[in-house]
PDB file of C-alpha atoms in Angstrom:
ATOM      1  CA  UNK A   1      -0.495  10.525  21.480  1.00 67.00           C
ATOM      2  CA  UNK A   2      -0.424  14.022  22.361  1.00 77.00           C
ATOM      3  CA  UNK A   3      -1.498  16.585  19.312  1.00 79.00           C
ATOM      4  CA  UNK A   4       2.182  17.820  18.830  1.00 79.00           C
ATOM      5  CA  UNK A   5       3.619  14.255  18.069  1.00 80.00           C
ATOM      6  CA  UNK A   6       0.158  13.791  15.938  1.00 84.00           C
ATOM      7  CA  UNK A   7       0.959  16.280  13.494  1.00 90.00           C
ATOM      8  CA  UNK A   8       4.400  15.418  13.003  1.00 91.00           C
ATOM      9  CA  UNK A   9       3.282  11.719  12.294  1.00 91.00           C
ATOM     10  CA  UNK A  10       1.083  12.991   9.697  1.00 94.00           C
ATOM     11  CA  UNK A  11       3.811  15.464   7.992  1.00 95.00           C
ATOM     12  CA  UNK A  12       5.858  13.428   7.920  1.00 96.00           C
ATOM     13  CA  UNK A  13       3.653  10.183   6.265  1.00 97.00           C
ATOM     14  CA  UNK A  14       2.117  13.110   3.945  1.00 97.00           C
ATOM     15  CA  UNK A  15       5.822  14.519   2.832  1.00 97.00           C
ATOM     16  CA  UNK A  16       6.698  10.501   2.009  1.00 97.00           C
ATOM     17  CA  UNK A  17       3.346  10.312   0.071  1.00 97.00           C
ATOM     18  CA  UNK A  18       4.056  13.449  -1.566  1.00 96.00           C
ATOM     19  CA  UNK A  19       7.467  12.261  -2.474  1.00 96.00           C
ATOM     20  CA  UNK A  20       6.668   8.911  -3.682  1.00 95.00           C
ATOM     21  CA  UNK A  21       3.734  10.238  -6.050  1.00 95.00           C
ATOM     22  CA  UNK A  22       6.517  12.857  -7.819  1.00 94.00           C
ATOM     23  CA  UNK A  23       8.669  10.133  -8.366  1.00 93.00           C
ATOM     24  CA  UNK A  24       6.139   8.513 -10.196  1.00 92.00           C
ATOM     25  CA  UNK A  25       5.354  11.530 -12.047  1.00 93.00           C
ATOM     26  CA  UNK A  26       9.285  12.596 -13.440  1.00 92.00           C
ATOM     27  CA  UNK A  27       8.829   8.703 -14.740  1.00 88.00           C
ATOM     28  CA  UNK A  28      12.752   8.283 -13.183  1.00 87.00           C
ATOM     29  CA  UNK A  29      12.368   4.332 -11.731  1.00 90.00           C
ATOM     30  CA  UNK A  30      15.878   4.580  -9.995  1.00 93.00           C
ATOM     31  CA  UNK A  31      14.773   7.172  -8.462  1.00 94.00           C
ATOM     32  CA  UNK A  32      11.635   5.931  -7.252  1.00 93.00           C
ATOM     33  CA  UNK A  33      13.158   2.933  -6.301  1.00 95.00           C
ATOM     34  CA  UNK A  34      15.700   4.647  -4.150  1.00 96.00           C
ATOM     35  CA  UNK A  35      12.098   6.832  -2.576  1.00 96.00           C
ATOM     36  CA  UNK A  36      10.182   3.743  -2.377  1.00 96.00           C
ATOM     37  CA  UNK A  37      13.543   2.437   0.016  1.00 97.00           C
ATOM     38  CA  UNK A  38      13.695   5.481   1.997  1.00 98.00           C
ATOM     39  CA  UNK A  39      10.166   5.179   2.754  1.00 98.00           C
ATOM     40  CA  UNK A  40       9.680   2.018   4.017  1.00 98.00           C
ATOM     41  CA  UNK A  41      12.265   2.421   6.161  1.00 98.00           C
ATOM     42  CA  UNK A  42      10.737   5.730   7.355  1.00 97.00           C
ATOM     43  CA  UNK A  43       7.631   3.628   8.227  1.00 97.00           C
ATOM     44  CA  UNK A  44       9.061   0.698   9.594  1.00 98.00           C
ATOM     45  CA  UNK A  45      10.923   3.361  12.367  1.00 96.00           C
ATOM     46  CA  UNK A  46       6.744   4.978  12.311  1.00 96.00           C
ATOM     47  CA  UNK A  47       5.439   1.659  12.969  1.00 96.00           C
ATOM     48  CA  UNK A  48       7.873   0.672  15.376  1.00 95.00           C
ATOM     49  CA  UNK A  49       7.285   3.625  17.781  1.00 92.00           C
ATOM     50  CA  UNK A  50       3.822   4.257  17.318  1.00 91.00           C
ATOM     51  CA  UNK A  51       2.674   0.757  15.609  1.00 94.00           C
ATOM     52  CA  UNK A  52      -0.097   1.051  12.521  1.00 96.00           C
ATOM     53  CA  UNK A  53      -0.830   4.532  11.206  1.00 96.00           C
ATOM     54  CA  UNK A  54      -4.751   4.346  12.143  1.00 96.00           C
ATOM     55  CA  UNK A  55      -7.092   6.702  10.805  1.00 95.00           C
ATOM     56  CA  UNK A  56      -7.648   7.636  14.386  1.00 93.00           C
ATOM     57  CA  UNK A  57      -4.049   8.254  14.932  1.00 91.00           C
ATOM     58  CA  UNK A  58      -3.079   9.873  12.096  1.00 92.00           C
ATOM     59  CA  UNK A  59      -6.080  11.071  10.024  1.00 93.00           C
ATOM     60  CA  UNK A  60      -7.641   9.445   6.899  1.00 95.00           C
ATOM     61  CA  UNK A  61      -5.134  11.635   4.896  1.00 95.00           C
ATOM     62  CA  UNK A  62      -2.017  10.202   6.770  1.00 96.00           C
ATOM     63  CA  UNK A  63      -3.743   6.984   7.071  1.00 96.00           C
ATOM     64  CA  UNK A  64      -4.034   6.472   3.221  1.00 97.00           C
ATOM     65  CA  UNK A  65      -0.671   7.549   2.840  1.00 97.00           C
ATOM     66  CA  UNK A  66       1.157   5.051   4.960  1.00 98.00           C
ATOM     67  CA  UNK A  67      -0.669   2.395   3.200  1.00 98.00           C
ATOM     68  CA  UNK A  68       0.850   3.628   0.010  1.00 97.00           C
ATOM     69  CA  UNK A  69       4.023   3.426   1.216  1.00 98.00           C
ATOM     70  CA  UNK A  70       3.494  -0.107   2.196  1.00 98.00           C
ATOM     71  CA  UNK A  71       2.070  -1.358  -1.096  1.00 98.00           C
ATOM     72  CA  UNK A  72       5.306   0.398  -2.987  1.00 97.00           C
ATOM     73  CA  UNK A  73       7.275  -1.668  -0.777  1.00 97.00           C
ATOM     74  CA  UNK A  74       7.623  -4.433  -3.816  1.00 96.00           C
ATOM     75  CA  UNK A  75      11.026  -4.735  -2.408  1.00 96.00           C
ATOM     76  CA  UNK A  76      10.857  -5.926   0.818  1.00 98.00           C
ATOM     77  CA  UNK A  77       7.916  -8.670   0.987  1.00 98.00           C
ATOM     78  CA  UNK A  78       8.739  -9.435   4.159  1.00 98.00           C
ATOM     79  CA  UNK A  79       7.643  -6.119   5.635  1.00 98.00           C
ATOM     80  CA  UNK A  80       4.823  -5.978   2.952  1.00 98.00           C
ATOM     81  CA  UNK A  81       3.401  -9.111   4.677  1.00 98.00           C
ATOM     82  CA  UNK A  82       4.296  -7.077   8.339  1.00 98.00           C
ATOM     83  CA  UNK A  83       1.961  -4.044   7.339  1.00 98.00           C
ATOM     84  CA  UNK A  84      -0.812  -6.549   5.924  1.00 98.00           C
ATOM     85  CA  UNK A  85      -1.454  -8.244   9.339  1.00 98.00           C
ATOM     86  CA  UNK A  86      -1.167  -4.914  10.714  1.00 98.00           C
ATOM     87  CA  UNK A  87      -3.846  -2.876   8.477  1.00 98.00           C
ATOM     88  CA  UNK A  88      -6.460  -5.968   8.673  1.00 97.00           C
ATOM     89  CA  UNK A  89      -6.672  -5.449  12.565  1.00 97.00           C
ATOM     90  CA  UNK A  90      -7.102  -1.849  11.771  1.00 97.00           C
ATOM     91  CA  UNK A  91      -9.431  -2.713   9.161  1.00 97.00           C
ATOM     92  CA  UNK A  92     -11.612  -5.144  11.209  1.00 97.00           C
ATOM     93  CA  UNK A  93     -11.620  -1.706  13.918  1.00 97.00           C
ATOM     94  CA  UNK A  94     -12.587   0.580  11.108  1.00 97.00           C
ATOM     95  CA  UNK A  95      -9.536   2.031  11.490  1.00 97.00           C
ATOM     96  CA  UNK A  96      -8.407   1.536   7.866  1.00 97.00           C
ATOM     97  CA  UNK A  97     -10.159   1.558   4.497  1.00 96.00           C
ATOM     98  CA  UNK A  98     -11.173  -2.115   3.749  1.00 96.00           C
ATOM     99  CA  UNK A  99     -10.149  -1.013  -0.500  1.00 95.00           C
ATOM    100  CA  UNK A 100      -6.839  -0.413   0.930  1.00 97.00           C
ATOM    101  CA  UNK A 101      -6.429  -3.987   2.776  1.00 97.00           C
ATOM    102  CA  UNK A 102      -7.881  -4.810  -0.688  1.00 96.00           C
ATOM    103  CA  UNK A 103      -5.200  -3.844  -2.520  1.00 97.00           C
ATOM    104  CA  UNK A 104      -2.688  -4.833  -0.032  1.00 98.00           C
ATOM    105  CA  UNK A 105      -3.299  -8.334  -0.121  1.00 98.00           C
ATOM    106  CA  UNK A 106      -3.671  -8.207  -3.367  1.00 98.00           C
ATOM    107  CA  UNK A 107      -0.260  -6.888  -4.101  1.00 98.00           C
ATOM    108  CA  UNK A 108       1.189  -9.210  -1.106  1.00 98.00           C
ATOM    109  CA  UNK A 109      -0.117 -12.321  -3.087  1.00 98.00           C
ATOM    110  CA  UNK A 110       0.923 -11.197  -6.380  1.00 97.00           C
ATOM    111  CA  UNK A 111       4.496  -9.992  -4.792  1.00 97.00           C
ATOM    112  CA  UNK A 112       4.600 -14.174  -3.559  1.00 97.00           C
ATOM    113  CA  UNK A 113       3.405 -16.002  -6.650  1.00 97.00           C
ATOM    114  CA  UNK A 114      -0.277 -16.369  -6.058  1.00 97.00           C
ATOM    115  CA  UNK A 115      -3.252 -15.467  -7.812  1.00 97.00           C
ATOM    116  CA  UNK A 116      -5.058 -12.139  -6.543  1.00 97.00           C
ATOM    117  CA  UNK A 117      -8.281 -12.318  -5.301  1.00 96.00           C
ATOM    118  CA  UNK A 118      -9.954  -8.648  -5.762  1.00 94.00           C
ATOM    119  CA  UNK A 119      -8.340  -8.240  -8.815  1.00 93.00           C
ATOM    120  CA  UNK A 120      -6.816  -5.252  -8.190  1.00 94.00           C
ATOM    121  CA  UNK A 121      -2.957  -5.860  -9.669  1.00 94.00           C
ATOM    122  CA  UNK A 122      -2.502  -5.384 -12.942  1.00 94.00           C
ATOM    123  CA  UNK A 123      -0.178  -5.844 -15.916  1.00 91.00           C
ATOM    124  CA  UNK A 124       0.547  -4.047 -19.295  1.00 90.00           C
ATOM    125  CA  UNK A 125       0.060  -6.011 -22.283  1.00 89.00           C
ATOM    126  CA  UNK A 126       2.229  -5.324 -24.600  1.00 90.00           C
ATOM    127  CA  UNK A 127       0.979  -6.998 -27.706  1.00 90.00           C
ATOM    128  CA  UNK A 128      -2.648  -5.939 -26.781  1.00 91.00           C
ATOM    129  CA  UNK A 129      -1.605  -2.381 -25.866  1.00 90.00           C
ATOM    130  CA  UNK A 130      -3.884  -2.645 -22.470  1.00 92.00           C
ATOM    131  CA  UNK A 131      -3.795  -3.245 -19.116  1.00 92.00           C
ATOM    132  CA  UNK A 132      -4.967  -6.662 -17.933  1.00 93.00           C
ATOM    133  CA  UNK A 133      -5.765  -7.951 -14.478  1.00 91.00           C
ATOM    134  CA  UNK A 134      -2.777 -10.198 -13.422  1.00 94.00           C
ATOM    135  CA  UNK A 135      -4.365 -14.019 -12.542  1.00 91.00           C
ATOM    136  CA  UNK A 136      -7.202 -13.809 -10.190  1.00 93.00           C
ATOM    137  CA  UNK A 137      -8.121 -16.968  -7.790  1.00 92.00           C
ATOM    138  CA  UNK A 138     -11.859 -18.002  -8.287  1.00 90.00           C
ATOM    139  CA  UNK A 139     -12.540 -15.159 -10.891  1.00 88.00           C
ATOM    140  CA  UNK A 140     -16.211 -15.708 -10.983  1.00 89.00           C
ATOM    141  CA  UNK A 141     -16.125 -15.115  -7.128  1.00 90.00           C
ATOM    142  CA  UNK A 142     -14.283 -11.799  -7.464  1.00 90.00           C
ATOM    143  CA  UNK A 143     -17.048  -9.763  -7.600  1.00 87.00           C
ATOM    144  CA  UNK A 144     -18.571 -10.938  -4.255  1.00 88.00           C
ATOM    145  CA  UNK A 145     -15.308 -10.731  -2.104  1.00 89.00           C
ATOM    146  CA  UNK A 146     -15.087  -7.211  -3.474  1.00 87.00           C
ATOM    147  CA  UNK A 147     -18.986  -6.485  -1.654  1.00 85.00           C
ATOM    148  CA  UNK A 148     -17.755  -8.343   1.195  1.00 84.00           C
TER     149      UNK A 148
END
């Protein structure tokens, strides 16, 4: 990847971060939803040209913003579960942070019914006022998969 094409990738993933974390902010969910569309799509066209955004490809920066798009993704599970497989061979290179696969398969599990197992998903409780971990698998394990 020449350094031209490099720092286009990482605009580009940094503009959609950028975008996606002011949607947030105005506290507008159709319009984050309609964002949170645009930008998967955006990285599904990223992913097919250049595959996974890799720290080495794109910088950490760049990196951490692609996975962001993928875990906002709630809509499309199917490409959720794409851009898992995808970051845990990055991951296993060092080529991704491991909180970020974390958190991805966290949110893929959660997304298909199952239990979490970092514990990173979480709900707000409306009678209690708080946020609460949604269920975790093995809870008295959690701890150790997080060290691992």
């Amino acid at each position: 990847m020449t350094n031209d094409i490099r720092k286009i990738l990482q605009r580009k993933l940094l503009e959609m971060f950028f975008e996606d974390q002011n949607a947030i902010k105005k506290g507008n969910n159709r319009l984050w939803l309609r964002i949170r569309r645009k930008n998967a799509e955006a990285l599904k066209a990223i992913i097919r040209e250049s595959g996974w955004p890799t720290i080495r490809q794109a910088g950490r920066e760049s990196a951490l913003a692609a996975w962001l798009i993928a875990q906002h993704a709630d809509h499309d599970l199917k490409f959720q579960k794409r851009c898992l497989v995808l970051i845990r061979v990055a991951a296993a290179k060092k080529q991704a942070e491991p909180k970020n696969l974390a958190y991805l398969t966290d949110r893929v599990l959660v997304n298909s019914g199952q239990p979490q197992i970092f514990g990173t998903q979480y709900r707000f409780n409306r009678k209690k006022g708080n946020l609460e971990p949604k269920p975790i698998r093995n809870l008295r394990q959690v701890d150790k998969r997080r060290a691992e």
